Structure formats: structure tokens, C-alpha cells
Short mmCIF file of C-alpha atoms in Angstrom, two decimals:
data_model
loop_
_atom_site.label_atom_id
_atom_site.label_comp_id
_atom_site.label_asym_id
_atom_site.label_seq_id
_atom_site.Cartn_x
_atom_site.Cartn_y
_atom_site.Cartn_z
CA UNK U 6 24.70 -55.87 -9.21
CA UNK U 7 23.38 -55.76 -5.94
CA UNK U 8 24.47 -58.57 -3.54
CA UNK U 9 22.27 -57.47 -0.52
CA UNK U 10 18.44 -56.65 -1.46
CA UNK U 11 16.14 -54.95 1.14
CA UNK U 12 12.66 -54.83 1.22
CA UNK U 13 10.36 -52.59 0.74
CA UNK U 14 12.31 -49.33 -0.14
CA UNK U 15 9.85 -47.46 0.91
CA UNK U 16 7.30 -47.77 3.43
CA UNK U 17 4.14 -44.93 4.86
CA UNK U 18 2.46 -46.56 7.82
CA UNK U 19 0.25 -45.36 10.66
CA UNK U 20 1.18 -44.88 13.82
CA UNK U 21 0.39 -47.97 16.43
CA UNK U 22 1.09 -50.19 13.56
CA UNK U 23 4.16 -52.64 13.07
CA UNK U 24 6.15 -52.71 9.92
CA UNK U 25 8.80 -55.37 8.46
CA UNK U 26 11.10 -54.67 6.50
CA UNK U 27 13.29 -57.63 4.75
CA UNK U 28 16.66 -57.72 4.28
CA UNK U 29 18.49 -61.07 1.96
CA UNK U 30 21.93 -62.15 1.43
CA UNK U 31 22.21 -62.87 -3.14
CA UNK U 32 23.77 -65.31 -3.86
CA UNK U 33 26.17 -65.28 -0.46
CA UNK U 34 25.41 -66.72 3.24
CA UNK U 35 25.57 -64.03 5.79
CA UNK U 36 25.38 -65.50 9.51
CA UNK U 37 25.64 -61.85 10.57
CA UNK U 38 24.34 -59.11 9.01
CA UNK U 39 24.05 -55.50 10.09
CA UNK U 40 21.10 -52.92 11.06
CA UNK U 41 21.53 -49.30 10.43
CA UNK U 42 19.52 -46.33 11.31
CA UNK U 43 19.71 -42.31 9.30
CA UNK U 44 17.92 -39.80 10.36
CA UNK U 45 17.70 -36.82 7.77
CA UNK U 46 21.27 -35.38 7.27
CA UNK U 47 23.23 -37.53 10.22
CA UNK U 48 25.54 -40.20 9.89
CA UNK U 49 24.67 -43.94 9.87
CA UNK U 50 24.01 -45.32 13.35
CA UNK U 51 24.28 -49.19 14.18
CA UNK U 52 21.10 -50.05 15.48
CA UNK U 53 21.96 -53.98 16.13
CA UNK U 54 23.88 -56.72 14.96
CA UNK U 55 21.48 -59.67 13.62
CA UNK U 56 23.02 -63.13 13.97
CA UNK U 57 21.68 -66.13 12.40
CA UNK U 58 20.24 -68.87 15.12
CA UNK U 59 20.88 -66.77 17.96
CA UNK U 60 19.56 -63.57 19.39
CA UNK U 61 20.71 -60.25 17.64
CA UNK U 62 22.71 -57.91 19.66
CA UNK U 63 21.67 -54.79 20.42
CA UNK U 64 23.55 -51.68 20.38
CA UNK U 65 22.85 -49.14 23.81
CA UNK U 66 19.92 -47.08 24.04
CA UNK U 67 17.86 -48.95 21.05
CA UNK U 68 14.66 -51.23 22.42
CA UNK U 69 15.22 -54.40 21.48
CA UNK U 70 10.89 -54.91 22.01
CA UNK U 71 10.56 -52.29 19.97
CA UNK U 72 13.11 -53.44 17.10
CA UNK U 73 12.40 -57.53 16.86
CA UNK U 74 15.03 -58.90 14.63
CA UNK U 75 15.00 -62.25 13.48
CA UNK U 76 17.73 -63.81 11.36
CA UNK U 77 15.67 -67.09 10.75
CA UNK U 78 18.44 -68.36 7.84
CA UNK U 79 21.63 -67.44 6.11
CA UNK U 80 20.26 -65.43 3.45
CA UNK U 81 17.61 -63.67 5.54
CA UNK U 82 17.04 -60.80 8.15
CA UNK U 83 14.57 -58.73 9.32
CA UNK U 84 14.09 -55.94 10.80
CA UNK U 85 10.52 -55.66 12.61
CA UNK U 86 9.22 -51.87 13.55
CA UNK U 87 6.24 -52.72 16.38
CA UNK U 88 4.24 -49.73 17.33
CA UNK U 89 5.54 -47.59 15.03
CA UNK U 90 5.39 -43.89 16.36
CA UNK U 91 6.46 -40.74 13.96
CA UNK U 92 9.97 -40.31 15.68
CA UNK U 93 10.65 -43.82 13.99
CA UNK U 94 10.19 -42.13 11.02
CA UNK U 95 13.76 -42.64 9.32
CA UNK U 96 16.07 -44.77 6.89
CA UNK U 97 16.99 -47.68 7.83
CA UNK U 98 19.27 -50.29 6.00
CA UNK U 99 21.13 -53.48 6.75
CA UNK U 100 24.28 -54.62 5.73
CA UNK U 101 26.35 -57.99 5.73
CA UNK U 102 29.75 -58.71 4.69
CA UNK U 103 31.68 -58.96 1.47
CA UNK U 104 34.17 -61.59 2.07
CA UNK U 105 32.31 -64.84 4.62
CA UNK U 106 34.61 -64.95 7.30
CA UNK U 107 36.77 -62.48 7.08
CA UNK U 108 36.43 -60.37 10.13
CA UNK U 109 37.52 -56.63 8.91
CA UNK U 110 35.07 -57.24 5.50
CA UNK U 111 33.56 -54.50 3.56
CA UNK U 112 30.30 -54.44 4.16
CA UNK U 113 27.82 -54.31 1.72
CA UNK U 114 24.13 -52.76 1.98
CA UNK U 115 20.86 -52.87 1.09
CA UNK U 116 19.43 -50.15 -1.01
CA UNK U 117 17.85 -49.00 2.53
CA UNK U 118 13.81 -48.94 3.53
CA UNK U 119 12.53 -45.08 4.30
CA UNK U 120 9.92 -45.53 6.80
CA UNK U 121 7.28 -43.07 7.32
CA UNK U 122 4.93 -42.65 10.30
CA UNK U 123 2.04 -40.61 10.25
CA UNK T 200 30.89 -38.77 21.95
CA UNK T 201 31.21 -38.53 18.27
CA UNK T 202 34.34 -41.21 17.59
CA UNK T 203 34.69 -40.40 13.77
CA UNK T 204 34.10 -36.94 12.58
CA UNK T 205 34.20 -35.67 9.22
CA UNK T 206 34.27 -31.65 9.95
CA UNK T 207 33.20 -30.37 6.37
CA UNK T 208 29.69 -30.98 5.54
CA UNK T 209 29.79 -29.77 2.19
CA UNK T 210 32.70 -29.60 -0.42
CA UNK T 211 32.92 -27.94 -4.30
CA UNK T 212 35.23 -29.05 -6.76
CA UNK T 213 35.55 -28.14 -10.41
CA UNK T 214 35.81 -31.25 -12.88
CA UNK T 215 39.25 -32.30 -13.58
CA UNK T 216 40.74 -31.26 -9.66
CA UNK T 217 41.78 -33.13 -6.73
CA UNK T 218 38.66 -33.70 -3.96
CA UNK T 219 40.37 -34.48 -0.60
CA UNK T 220 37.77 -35.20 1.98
CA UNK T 221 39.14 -35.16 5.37
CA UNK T 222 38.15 -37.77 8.59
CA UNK T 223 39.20 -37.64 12.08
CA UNK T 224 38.77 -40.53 15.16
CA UNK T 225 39.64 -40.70 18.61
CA UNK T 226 39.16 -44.22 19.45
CA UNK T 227 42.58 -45.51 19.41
CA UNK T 228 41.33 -49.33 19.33
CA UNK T 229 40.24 -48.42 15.80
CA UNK T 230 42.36 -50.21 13.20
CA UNK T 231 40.80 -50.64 9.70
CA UNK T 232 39.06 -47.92 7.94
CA UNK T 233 36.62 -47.39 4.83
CA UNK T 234 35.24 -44.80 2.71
CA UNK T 235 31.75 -45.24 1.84
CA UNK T 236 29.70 -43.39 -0.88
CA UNK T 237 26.10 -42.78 -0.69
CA UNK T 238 23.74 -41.76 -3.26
CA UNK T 239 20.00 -40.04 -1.94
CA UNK T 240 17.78 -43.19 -1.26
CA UNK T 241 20.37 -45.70 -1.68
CA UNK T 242 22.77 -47.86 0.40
CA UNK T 243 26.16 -46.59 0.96
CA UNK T 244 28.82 -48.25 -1.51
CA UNK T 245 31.83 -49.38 -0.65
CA UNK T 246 34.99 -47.75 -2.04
CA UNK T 247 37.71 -48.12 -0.35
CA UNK T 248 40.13 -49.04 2.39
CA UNK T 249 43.39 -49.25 4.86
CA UNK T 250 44.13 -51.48 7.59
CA UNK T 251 46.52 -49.51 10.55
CA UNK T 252 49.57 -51.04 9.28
CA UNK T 253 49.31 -49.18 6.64
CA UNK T 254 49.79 -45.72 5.65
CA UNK T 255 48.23 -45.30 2.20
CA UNK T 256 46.64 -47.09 -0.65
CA UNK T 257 45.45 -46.45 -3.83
CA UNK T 258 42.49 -47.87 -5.97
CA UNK T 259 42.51 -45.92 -9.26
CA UNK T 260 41.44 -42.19 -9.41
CA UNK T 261 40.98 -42.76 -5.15
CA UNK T 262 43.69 -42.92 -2.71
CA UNK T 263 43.33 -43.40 0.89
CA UNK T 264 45.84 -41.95 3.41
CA UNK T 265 46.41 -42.42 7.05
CA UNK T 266 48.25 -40.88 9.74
CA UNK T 267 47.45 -43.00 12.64
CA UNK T 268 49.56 -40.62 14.98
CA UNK T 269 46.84 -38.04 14.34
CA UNK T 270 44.48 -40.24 13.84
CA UNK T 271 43.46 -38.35 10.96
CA UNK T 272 42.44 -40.07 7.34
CA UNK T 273 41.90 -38.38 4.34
CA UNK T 274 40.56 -39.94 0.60
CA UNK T 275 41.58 -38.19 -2.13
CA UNK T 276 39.90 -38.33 -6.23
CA UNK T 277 41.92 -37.67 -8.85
CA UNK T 278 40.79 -36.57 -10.66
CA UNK T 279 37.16 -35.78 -9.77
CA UNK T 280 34.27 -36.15 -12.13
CA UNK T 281 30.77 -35.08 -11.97
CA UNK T 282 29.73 -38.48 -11.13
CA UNK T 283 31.54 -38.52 -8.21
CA UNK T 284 28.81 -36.13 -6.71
CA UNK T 285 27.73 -37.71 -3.98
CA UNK T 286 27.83 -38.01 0.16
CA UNK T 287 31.48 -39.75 1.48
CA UNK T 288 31.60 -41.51 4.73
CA UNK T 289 34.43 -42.18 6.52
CA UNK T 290 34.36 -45.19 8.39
CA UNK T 291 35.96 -47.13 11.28
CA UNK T 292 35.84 -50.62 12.85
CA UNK T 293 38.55 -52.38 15.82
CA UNK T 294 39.11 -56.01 15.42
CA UNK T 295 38.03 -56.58 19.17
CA UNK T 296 34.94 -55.57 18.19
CA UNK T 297 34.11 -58.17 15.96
CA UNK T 298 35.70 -56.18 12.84
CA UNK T 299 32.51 -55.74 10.84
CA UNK T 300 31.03 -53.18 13.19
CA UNK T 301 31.55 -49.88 11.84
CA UNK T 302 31.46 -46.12 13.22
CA UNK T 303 30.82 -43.85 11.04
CA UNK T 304 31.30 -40.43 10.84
CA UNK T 305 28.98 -37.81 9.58
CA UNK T 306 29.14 -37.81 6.00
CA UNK T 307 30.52 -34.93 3.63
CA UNK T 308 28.53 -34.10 0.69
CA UNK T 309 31.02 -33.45 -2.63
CA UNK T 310 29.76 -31.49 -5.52
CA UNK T 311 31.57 -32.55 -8.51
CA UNK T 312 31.19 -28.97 -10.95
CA UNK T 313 31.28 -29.76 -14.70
#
């Protein structure tokens, strides 16, 4: 079964608005988890590493005031879309690691969120 | 700069056959790699994978090979069944880089014929 749940799965939202989408550990602590961004027929791009109880790390070129991640426990991150505009529009899913703390882990994700901007 | 590349989009194999799909990196700092499968609207799923200090391993019908000197991977199914239809990405992460972080390549799309 599914070990890291994300919510929603899917998501249509105006644009100007904010969206959040959850993303929670089962059953496991993750004190890092990881957010991903697809656009339509690309590869997976790492958008930001969320740590718990610190501030997430971003990766270049994506605005950290525009993606607010919080990672407010061990079972919990998410990913906050503010001002959504219609190149947002994309799939987006988060990820944490099998094995807690082993460093080269699997990583296993969330069912992803496809966001929508109109 | 595109640091994992998986050069075939698209690949068609009949049921019963060998798949190979085929992944290439430059970044020599990589040293553990993972194939991931991906279903439409889903997560990918972990499969499988290989640390640098080693050149192959095997996980029932799926083998993973490396050849670090041409940094080239491959993940072969053997043998392949329709429900292994599905999007394959290759993926790579360097310890120094906090080991969890992966780069992924682009993805290649196997069609599993009955």
C-alpha cells in the first residue's frame, strides 16, 4: 500500500489564487521529504527539498515566495502554490525516503497533485 | 545541461521478449542509481537499483547493469509482460549531495504487446 499519501490529486483553480497541496509520511517519520515538478511529457524536476523544523531548500531558478513549503512535523509537508498563474499549471508530487536514515534510500512518492490554472 | 538522459522516448516489445531500456549521465560525482516506473496520474514506483561499486544486479524478471566507464546504465525485463507497460525513469543521486536527491532523466515510455 501506499506509504506516502498526497493531497488532493487533483486540483482546477483560478488564477491569482493560492493552492495547498498536502503531502504525509504513513506510518514512517520523514524529516526530509522531497518536491517534484512534471510538466506534460518531461522528466521529473526537483523543485525543493522540505526539511522538518528548518527552512526547505530550494533548488535554482524556483521562487521560494512563490512555492512556501512548510514541513511543520515528521509526517507532514506541504507544498503551498501562492498566486497561481496558468504556467504553474503542472504535476507536482513529493517524495520521502524508504529506509529513515539511510542516505542513498529509495524514495517513495505520493500519487502526485495535477494542478490546473485557468 | 541535461545530466541523465534516456535517448529513446518510446519502445515496443512483444510479450514474452527482453525490454532493455537504455540511460546515460555525465556527472561523474553520481554514484547510486534507480529505475523508476510511472503509471499516467500516479507517483513513480520504485523498482530497482545499483550503487557504483557495483556492476549489475538483479531483482527477478529486472536486472540492472552498469558500466560506470561509460557512464551508461541499462535495465533489462525478462521477460516483459503487458503489465509492464508503462514510463521508466532512470535515475541518479551522489552521496555529497545528500544521497536522496535524485536527477532524473527523461523517461522512456515501454509498450508491452500481448
Amino acid at each position: 500500500g501506499a506509504v506516502v499519501s498526497q493531497h488532493p490529486s487533483r486540483v482546477i483553480c483560478k488564477s491569482g489564487t493560492s493552492v495547498k497541496i498536502e503531502c504525509r509520511s504513513l506510518d514512517f517519520q520523514a524529516t526530509t521529504m522531497f518536491w517534484y515538478r512534471q510538466f506534460p511529457k518531461q522528466s521529473l524536476m526537483l523543485m525543493a527539498t522540505s526539511n522538518e523544523g528548518s527552512k526547505a531548500t530550494y533548488e535554482q531558478g524556483v521562487e521560494k515566495d512563490k512555492f512556501l513549503i512548510n514541513h511543520a512535523s515528521l509526517t507532514l509537508s506541504t507544498l503551498t502554490v501562492t498566486s497561481a498563474h496558468p504556467e504553474d499549471s503542472s504535476f507536482y508530487i513529493c517524495s520521502a525516503p524508504i529506509t529513515i536514515g539511510q542516505t542513498n534510500s529509495p524514495l517513495h512518492f505520493g500519487n502526485g497533485t495535477r494542478l490546473t490554472v485557468t | 545541461d541535461q545530466q541523465v538522459k534516456q535517448n529513446s522516448p518510446s519502445l515496443s516489445v512483444q510479450e514474452g521478449r527482453i525490454s532493455i531500456l537504455n540511460c546515460d549521465y555525465t556527472n561523474s560525482m553520481f554514484d547510486y542509481f534507480l529505475w523508476y516506473k510511472k503509471y499516467p496520474a500516479e507517483g513513480p514506483t520504485f523498482l530497482i537499483s545499483i550503487s557504483s561499486i557495483k556492476d549489475k544486479n538483479e531483482d527477478g524478471r529486472f536486472t540492472v547493469f552498469l558500466n560506470k566507464s561509460a557512464k551508461h546504465l541499462s535495465l533489462h525485463i525478462v521477460p516483459s509482460q503487458p503489465g509492464d507497460s508503462a514510463v521508466y525513469f532512470c535515475a541518479a543521486s551522489a552521496l555529497n549531495n545528500a544521497g536522496n536527491m535524485l536527477t532524473f532523466g527523461g523517461g522512456t515510455r515501454l509498450m508491452v504487446k500481448p
